[in-house]
XYZ file of C-alpha atoms in Angstrom:
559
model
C 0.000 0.000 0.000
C 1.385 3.422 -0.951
C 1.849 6.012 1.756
C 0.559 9.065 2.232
C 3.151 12.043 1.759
C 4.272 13.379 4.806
C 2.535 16.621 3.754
C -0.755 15.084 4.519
C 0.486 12.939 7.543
C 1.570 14.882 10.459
C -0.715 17.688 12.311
C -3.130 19.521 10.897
C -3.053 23.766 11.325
C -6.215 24.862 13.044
C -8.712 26.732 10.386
C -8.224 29.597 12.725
C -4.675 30.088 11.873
C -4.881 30.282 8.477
C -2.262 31.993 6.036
C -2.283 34.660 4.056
C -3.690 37.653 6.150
C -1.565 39.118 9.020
C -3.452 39.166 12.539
C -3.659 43.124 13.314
C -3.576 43.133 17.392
C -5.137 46.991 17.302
C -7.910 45.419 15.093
C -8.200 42.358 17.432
C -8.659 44.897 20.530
C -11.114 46.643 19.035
C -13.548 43.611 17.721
C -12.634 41.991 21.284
C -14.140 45.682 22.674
C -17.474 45.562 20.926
C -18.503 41.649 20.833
C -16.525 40.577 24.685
C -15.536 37.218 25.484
C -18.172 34.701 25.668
C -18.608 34.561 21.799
C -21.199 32.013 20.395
C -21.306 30.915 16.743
C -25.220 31.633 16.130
C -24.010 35.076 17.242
C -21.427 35.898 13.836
C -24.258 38.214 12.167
C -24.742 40.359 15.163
C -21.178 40.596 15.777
C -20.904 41.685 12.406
C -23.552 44.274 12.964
C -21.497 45.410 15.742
C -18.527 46.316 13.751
C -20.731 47.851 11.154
C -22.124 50.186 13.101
C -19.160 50.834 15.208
C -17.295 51.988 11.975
C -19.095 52.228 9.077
C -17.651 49.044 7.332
C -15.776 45.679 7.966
C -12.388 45.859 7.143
C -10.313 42.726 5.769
C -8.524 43.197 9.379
C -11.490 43.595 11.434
C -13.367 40.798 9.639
C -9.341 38.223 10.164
C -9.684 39.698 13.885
C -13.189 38.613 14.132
C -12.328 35.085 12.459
C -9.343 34.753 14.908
C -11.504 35.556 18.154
C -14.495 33.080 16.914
C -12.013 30.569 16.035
C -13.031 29.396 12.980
C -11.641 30.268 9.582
C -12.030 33.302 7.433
C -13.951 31.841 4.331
C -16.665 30.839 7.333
C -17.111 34.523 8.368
C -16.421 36.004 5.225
C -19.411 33.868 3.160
C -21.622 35.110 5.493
C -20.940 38.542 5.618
C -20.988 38.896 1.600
C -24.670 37.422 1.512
C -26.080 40.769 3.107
C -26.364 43.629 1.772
C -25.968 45.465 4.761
C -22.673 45.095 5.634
C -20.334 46.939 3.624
C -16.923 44.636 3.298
C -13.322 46.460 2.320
C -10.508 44.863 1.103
C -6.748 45.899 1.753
C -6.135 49.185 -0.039
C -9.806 49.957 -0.876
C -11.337 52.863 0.491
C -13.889 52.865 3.365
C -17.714 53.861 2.672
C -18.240 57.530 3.664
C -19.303 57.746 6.854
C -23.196 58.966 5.945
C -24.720 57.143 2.911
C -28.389 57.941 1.849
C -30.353 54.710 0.705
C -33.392 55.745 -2.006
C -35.854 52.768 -2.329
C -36.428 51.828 -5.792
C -39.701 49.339 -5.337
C -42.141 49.590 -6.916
C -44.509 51.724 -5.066
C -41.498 54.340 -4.683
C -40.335 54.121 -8.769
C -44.011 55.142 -9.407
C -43.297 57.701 -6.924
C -40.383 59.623 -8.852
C -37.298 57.401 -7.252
C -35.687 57.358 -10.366
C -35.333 61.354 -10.211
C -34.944 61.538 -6.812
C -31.696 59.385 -7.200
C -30.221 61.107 -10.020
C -30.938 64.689 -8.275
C -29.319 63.346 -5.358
C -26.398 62.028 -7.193
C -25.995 64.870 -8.936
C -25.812 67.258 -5.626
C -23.662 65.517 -3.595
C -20.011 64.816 -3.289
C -19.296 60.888 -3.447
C -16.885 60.752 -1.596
C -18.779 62.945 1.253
C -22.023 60.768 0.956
C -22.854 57.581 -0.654
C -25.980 57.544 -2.466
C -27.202 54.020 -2.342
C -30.547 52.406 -4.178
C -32.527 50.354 -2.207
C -35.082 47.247 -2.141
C -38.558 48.054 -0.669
C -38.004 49.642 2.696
C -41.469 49.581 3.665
C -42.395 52.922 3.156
C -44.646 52.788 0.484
C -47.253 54.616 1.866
C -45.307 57.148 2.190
C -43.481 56.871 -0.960
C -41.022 57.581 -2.583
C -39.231 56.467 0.611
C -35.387 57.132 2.023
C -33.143 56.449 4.705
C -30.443 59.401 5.669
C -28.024 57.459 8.007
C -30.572 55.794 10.685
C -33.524 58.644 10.026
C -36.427 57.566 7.730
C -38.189 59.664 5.528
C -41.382 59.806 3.915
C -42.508 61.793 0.682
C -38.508 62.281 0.470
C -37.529 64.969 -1.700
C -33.688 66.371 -2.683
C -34.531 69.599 -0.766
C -35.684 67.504 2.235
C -32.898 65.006 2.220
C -30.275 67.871 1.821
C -31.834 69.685 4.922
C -31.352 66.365 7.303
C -27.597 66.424 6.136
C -26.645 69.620 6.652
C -28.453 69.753 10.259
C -26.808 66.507 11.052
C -30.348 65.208 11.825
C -29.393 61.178 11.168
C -30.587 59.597 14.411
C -33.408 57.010 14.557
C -36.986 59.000 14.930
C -39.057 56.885 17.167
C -43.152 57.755 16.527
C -45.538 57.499 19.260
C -46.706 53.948 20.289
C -48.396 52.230 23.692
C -45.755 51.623 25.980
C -46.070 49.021 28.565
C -48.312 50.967 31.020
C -50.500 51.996 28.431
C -50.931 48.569 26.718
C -51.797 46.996 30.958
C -54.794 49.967 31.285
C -56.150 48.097 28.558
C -56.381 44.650 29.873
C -52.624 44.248 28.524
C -51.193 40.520 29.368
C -54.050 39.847 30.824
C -54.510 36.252 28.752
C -51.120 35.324 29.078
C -51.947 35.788 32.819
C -55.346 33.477 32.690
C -52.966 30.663 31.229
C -50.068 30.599 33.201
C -53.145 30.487 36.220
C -54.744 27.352 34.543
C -58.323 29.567 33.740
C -57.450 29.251 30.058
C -55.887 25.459 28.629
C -53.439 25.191 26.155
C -56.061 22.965 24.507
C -58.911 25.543 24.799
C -55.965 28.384 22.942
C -55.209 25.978 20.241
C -59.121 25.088 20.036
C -60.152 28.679 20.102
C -57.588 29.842 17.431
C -58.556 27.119 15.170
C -62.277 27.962 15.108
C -61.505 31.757 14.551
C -59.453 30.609 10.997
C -56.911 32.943 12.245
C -54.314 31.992 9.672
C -50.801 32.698 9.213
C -50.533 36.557 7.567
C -46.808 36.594 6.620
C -47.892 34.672 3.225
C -48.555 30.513 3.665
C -52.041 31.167 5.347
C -51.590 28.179 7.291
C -54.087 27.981 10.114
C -52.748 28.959 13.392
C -54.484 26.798 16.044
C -53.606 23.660 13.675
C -49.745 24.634 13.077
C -49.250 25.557 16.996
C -50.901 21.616 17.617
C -48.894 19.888 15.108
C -45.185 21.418 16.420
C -46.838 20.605 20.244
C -47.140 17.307 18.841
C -43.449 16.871 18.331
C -41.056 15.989 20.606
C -39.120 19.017 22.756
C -37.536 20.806 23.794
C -38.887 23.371 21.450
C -38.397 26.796 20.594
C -39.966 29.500 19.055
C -39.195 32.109 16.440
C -41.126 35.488 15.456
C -40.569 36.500 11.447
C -40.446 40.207 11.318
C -38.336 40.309 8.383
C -41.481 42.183 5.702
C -39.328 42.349 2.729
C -41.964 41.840 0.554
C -42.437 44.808 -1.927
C -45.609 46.680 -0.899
C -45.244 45.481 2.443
C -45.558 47.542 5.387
C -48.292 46.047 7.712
C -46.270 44.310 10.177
C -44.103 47.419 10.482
C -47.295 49.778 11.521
C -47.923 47.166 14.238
C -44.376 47.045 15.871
C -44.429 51.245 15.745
C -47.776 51.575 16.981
C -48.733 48.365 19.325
C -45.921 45.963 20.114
C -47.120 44.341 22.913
C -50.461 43.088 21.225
C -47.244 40.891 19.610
C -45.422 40.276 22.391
C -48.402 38.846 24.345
C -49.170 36.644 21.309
C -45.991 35.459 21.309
C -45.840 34.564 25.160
C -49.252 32.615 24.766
C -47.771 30.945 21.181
C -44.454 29.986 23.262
C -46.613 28.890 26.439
C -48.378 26.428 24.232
C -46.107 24.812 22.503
C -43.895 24.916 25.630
C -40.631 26.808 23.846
C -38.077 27.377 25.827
C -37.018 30.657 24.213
C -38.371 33.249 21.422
C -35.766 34.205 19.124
C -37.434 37.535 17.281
C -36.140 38.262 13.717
C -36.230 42.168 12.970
C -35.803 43.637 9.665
C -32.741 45.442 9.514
C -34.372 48.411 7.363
C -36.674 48.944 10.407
C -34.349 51.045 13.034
C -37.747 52.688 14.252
C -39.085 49.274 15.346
C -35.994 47.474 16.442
C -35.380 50.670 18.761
C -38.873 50.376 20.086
C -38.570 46.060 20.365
C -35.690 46.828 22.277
C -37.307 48.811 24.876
C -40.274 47.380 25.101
C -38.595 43.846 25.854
C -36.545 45.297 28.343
C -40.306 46.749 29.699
C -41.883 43.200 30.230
C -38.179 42.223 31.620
C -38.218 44.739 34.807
C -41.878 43.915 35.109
C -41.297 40.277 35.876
C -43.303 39.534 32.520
C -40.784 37.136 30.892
C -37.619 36.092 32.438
C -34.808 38.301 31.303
C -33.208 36.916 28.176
C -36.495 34.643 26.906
C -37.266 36.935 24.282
C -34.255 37.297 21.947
C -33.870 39.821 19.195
C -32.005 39.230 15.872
C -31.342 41.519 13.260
C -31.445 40.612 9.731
C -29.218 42.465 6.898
C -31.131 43.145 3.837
C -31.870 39.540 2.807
C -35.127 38.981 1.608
C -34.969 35.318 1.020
C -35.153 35.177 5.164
C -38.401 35.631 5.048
C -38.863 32.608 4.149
C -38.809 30.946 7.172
C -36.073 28.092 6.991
C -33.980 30.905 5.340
C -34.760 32.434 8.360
C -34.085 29.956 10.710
C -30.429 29.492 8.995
C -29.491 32.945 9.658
C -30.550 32.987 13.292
C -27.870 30.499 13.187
C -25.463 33.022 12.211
C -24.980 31.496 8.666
C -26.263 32.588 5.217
C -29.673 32.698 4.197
C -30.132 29.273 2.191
C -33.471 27.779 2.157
C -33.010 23.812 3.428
C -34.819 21.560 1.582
C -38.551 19.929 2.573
C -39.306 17.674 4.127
C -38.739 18.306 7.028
C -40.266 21.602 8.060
C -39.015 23.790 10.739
C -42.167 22.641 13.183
C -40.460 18.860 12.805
C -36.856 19.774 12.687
C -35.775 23.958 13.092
C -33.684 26.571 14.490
C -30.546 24.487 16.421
C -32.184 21.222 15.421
C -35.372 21.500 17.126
C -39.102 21.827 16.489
C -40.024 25.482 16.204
C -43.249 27.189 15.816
C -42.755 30.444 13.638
C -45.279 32.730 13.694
C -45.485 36.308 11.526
C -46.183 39.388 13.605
C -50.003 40.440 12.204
C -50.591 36.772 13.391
C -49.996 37.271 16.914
C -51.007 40.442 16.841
C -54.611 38.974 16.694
C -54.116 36.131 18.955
C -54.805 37.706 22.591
C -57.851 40.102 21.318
C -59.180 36.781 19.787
C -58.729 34.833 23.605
C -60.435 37.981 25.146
C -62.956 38.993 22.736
C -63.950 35.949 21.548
C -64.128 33.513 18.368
C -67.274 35.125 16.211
C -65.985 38.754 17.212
C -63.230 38.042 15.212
C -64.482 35.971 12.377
C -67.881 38.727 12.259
C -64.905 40.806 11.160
C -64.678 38.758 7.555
C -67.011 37.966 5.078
C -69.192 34.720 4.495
C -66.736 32.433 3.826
C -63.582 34.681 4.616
C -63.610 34.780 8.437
C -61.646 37.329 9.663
C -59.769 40.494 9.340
C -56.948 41.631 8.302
C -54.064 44.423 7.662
C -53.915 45.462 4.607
C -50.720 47.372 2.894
C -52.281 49.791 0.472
C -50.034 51.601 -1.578
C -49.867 53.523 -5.542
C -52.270 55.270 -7.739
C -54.759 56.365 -4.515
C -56.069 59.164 -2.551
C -54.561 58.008 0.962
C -52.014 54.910 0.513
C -51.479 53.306 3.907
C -52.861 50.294 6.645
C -56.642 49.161 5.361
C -58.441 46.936 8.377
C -60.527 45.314 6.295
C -62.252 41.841 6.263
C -60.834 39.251 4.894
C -62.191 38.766 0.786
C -62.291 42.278 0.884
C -61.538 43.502 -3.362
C -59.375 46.034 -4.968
C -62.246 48.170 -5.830
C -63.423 47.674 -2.150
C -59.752 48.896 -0.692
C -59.626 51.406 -3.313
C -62.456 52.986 -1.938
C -61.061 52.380 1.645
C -58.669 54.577 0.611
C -60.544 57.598 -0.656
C -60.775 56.462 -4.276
C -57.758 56.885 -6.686
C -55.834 59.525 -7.011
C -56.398 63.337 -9.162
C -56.360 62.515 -12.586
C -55.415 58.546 -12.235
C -57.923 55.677 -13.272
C -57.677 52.182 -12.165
C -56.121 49.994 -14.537
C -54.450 46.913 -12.555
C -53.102 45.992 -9.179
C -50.743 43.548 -7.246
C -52.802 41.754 -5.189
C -50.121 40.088 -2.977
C -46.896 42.323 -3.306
C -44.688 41.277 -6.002
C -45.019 37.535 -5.415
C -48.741 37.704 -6.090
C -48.840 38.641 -9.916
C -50.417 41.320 -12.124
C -54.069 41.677 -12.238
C -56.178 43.717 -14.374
C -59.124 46.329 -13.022
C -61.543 44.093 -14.916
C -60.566 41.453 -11.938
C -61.086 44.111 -9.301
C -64.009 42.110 -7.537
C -62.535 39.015 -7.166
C -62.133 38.453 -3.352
C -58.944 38.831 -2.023
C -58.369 35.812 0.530
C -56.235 32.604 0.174
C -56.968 30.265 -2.433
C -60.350 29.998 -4.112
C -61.314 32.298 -7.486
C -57.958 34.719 -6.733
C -55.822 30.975 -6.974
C -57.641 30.159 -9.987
C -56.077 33.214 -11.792
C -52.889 32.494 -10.960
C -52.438 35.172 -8.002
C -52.097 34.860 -4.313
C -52.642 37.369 -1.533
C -49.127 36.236 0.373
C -48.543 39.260 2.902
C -51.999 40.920 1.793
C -49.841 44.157 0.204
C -52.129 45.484 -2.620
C -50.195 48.526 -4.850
C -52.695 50.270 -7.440
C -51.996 51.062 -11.559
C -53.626 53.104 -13.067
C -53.570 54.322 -17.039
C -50.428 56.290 -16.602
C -48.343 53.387 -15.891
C -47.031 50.616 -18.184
C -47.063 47.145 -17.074
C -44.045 45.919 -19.295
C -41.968 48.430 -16.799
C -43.529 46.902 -13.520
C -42.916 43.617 -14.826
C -39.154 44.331 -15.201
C -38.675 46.237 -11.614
C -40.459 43.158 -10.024
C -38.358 41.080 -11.758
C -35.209 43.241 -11.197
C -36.085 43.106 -7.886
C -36.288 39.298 -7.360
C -32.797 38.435 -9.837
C -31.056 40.878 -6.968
C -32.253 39.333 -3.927
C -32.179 35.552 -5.218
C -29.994 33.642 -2.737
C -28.398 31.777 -5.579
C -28.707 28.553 -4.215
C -30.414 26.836 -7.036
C -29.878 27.463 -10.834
C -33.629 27.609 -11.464
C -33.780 31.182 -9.173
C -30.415 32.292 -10.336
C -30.345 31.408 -13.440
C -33.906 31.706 -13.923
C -34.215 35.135 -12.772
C -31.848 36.350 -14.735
C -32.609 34.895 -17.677
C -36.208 36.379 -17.618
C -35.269 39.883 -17.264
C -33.023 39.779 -20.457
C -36.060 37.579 -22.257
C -38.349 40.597 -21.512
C -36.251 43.841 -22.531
C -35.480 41.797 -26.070
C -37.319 43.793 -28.848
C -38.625 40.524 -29.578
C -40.420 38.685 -27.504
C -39.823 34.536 -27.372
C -43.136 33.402 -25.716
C -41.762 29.610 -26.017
C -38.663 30.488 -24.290
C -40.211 32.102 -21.544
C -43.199 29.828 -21.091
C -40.399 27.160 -20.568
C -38.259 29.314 -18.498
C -41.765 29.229 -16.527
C -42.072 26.006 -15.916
C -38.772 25.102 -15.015
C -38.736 27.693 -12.066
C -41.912 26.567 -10.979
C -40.772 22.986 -11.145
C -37.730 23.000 -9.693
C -36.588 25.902 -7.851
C -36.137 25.136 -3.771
C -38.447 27.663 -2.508
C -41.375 30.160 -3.147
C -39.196 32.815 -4.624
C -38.079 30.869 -7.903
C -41.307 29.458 -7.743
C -43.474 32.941 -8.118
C -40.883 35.016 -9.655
C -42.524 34.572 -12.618
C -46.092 35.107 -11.774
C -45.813 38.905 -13.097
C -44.257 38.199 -16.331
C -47.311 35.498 -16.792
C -50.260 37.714 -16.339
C -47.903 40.656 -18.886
C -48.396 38.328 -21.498
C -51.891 37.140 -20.130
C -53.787 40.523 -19.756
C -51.419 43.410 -20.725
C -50.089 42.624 -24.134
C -51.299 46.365 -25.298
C -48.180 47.056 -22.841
C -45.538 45.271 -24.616
C-alpha cells in the first residue's frame, strides 16, 4: 500500500490560523471591545452588525480579527458577511464607505413615486466621496413613498430639498413615533390572557381550540391555520423553541411594520401565549434590519416586560437581519438565526419537525400574533364577524400607488381592490384604475376588470394564478405601463435571489433579459416558466414569474 506524503500525515493547522492575512492586534482589541468574550457561533451576524455600526464598514482586518476571536476560519465569516447587503466589506487598499450614505428605495410603489429622479438629483448634488448615495429594495415605506433612509432617520414623501436639509443639520438619528408603551398597553387589559394561562383559567387545549375555530391563519404569506400549526409542532417531541418572522421584505409590504411602531405588545403577548403552548423554551425575534424605528422600540419594550417580571430576562431574543429577503422565508430564516447565510433547506422536514438548532419550532409572523390575545379575550365570532361569508376574519392590509390616501386598510378578509380602493378615498387626481398587485410582487399582475374578485387565500384569486401572500395590494392606473412593472419586479427578485439553485439564479436572470429583447420569445419564456416553478427550492423561484405570466396574459397592449 502506498503512503501518504508526509505533507498530509503529520498535524493539521487549526482553520483559525490560516495563512495569508496578518493578525492586526489593534484590530483584534477593538472587535474583542465591541462583541466581549463569551462569543457564540449563532451570534457571527450580530457581531458583524457590531462592527458595522461601530465603523461604518468591515475591514479585511477587522473581519481576520473577528475570524481569529471566533475561532473558525475566514472563508466561514467572510461567506456570510458577503450574503447581506448590509454590511459593507473592504478589502486591503480599498477605500472605506463615507461615513453617511443615503439609501433611495427603488420598489415599486417608490419608482411610481419619482425614485428614479430623486436618485439622479441626489447624485448629482452631492459629493461621493462625502455621501454615498445608495438604491434600495422596498423599505417599507410605500405609503409614504417615494421612501429614504439618511443614516438611521427615515423619511417619507422624500424629496432632494428635504434630504439635503437632514444632512446639513446633522439630523441622522433614529426618529421613534408614538406607540403604547407598557403601562398603556396593561390599562387596557394588557397581558391579561397570558396571565389566565399561566393560572390554569385558560388550557393550552382551549388556545389551540379557540384559534382554530376563529381561521386565524398565518398573515406573513402561507395562510396556514394557526391553532392547527401551533398543535402539530406541540405534537413533536421538545424541547422546542420559538421564532417570530419580522423580516417584511416583501415589496408593498408595510403592515407588520405599523404594528411594531404603533402596538408591540399586542405581539409580544401573542408570542408569550404561542411559546406557552407549545412549551418553547425561548423566542428568538427576527427584525428587519431596514426597520431602526421598530428594532429601537422592540428593544425597549422587551426590556419593559423584563423589569416587570413579565418574561424572564433573556427569553425573548432579538435578531437583526441584513437586507436579505430570502429570510423571510422561514427556513432561510431559521439558517441565519444560526449566524450562517440565508439558504433555504430543503422539505421535508419543516421547521415545526426539525428547526432553528435542530429543534421543532413554531414560527409565527407578527399580524398573526397580533390577533391572537384580542381573539382569547374577545372571543371567536368577534373576530371571524370581522370577515365575510366564507372569509372569516380580518386583516391588515398594505395599500399603496395610484390612490387618494395609501397606507394600513383593516378590512375583512375577501375584501376587493375596488373595495380597498375605496377604503382609501378612491384613486388619485387625474389617475384611473387599470391593474393591481394583489399580494406584493409575489402575487402577480391583475387587471381592473378582476377588481371584484375576493382577495383571501386560495379559491377564485388561486384560480387566476395570483395569491394574496402578505396581503400588500399597490394600485396602476392608465399612466403606468405594465411591461416596466414587470421588469422592476423582476429586477427586484434576480437581486435578492440567494443563488442557491440554478432555477432562481439562473432563472431570474434569464427572464429579465427575455423581456427587454425587442422581440419577444413566448416559447422560451413559457419554458423558463415552468422550469422555475418545477424546480426551484423555494417560493421565490417558484413565483418570480407570476408577473411576467399575467404581462403576457392581460397586458399585451403594454408590450
Amino acid at each position: 500500500m502506498n503512503e501518504m506524503p508526509p505533507s498530509l500525515t503529520g498535524p493539521r493547522r487549526s482553520v483559525a490560523k490560516t495563512k495569508g492575512r496578518p493578525l492586526n492586534d489593534n484590530a483584534v482589541a477593538e472587535v474583542q471591545a465591541l462583541i466581549g468574550s463569551d462569543l457564540k457561533r449563532d451570534m457571527l451576524i450580530e457581531y458583524l452588525h457590531a462592527i458595522q455600526d461601530s465603523h461604518g464598514h468591515i475591514s479585511a482586518a477587522h473581519l481576520r480579527a473577528l475570524a481569529h476571536l471566533m475561532g473558525i476560519g475566514q472563508a466561514e465569516v467572510y461567506e456570510v458577511a458577503s450574503f447581506y447587503d448590509h454590511f459593507d466589506l473592504v478589502k486591503e487598499g480599498e477605500t472605506p464607505p463615507p461615513a453617511l450614505t443615503i439609501r433611495i428605495c427603488d420598489g415599486i410603489a417608490c419608482m411610481m413615486a419619482g425614485a428614479e429622479k430623486l436618485i439622479e438629483e441626489m447624485r448629482a448634488g452631492t459629493d461621493p466621496s462625502d455621501i454615498r448615495i445608495e438604491r434600495a429594495p422596498c423599505m417599507g415605506g410605500c405609503d409614504v413613498a417615494p421612501a429614504a433612509r439618511v443614516g438611521d432617520r427615515e423619511v417619507g414623501l422624500a424629496d432632494a430639498q428635504k434630504l439635503q436639509m437632514l444632512v446639513a443639520t446633522g439630523d441622522t438619528k433614529t426618529l421613534i413615533p408614538n406607540y403604547i408603551d407598557l403601562p398603556a398597553y396593561r390599562e387596557k387589559d394588557g397581558y391579561l390572557q397570558i396571565q389566565r394561562l399561566r393560572d390554569g383559567e385558560l388550557t393550552i387545549e382551549q388556545v389551540i381550540d379557540e384559534l382554530q375555530d376563529s381561521c386565524l391563519k398565518g398573515l406573513g404569506g402561507a395562510g396556514f391555520v394557526t391553532g392547527k400549526k401551533w398543535e402539530l409542532v406541540r405534537k413533536n417531541p421538545g424541547p422546542r423553541l420559538m421564532t417570530i418572522n419580522a423580516d417584511e421584505g416583501e415589496p408593498g409590504t408595510f403592515k407588520d411594520r405599523y404594528h411594531m411602531e404603533r402596538n408591540p405588545h399586542a405581539m409580544l403577548e401573542g408570542a408569550l401565549i404561542g411559546a406557552h403552548c407549545v412549551e418553547a423554551e425561548r423566542i428568538y425575534l427576527y427584525m428587519r434590519a431596514e426597520y431602526p424605528a421598530a428594532i429601537e422600540i422592540m428593544r425597549r419594550e422587551i426590556a419593559a416586560i423584563e423589569e416587570a417580571g413579565i418574561v424572564q430576562k433573556g427569553f425573548i431574543e432579538m435578531r437583526r437581519g441584513a437586507g436579505a429577503y430570502i429570510c423571510g422565508e422561514e427556513s432561510a430564516m431559521v439558517e441565519s438565526i444560526e449566524g450562517k447565510r440565508g439558504l433555504p433547506r430543503l422539505r421535508p422536514p419543516v421547521i415545526g419537525q426539525v428547526g432553528l438548532f435542530g429543534r421543532p419550532t413554531l414560527n409565527n409572523n407578527v399580524e398573526t400574533l397580533y390577533w391572537v390575545p384580542q381573539i382569547l379575550g374577545k372571543g371567536i365570532e368577534w373576530f371571524r364577524d370581522k370577515g365575510k361569508p366564507d372569509h372569516p376574519g380580518q386583516r391588515s392590509w398594505s395599500v399603496s400607488g395610484r390612490v387618494k390616501r395609501p397606507g394600513i386598510v383593516q378590512a375583512p378578509a375577501g375584501s376587493t381592490a375596488h373595495e380597498l380602493i375605496e377604503a382609501c378615498g378612491g384613486m388619485a387626481e387625474g389617475h384611473e384604475f387599470k391593474a393591481y398587485l394583489p399580494g406584493g410582487a409575489s402575487g402577480g399582475i391583475l387587471p381592473a376588470s378582476k377588481g371584484d374578485v375576493p382577495l383571501d387565500f386560495g379559491g377564485e384569486l388561486a384560480d387566476l394564478g395570483a395569491f394574496v401572500g402578505s396581503h400588500a395590494v399597490v394600485i396602476f392606473s392608465q399612466t403606468d405601463n405594465m411591461k416596466d412593472v414587470a421588469l422592476n419586479l423582476i429586477d427586484f427578485f434576480t437581486h435578492e435571489s440567494c443563488g442557491q439553485c440554478t432555477p432562481c439564479r439562473g432563472g431570474t436572470e434569464k427572464l429579465a433579459q427575455l423581456l427587454r429583447r425587442d422581440s419577444l420569445d413566448e416559447d422560451a419564456i413559457g419554458d423558463l416558466e415552468d422550469v422555475m416553478r418545477d424546480a426551484s427550492i423555494c417560493g421565490l423561484g417558484q413565483a418570480a414569474p407570476n408577473p411576467v405570466r399575467h404581462l403576457l396574459t392581460y397586458f399585451r397592449e403594454d408590450l
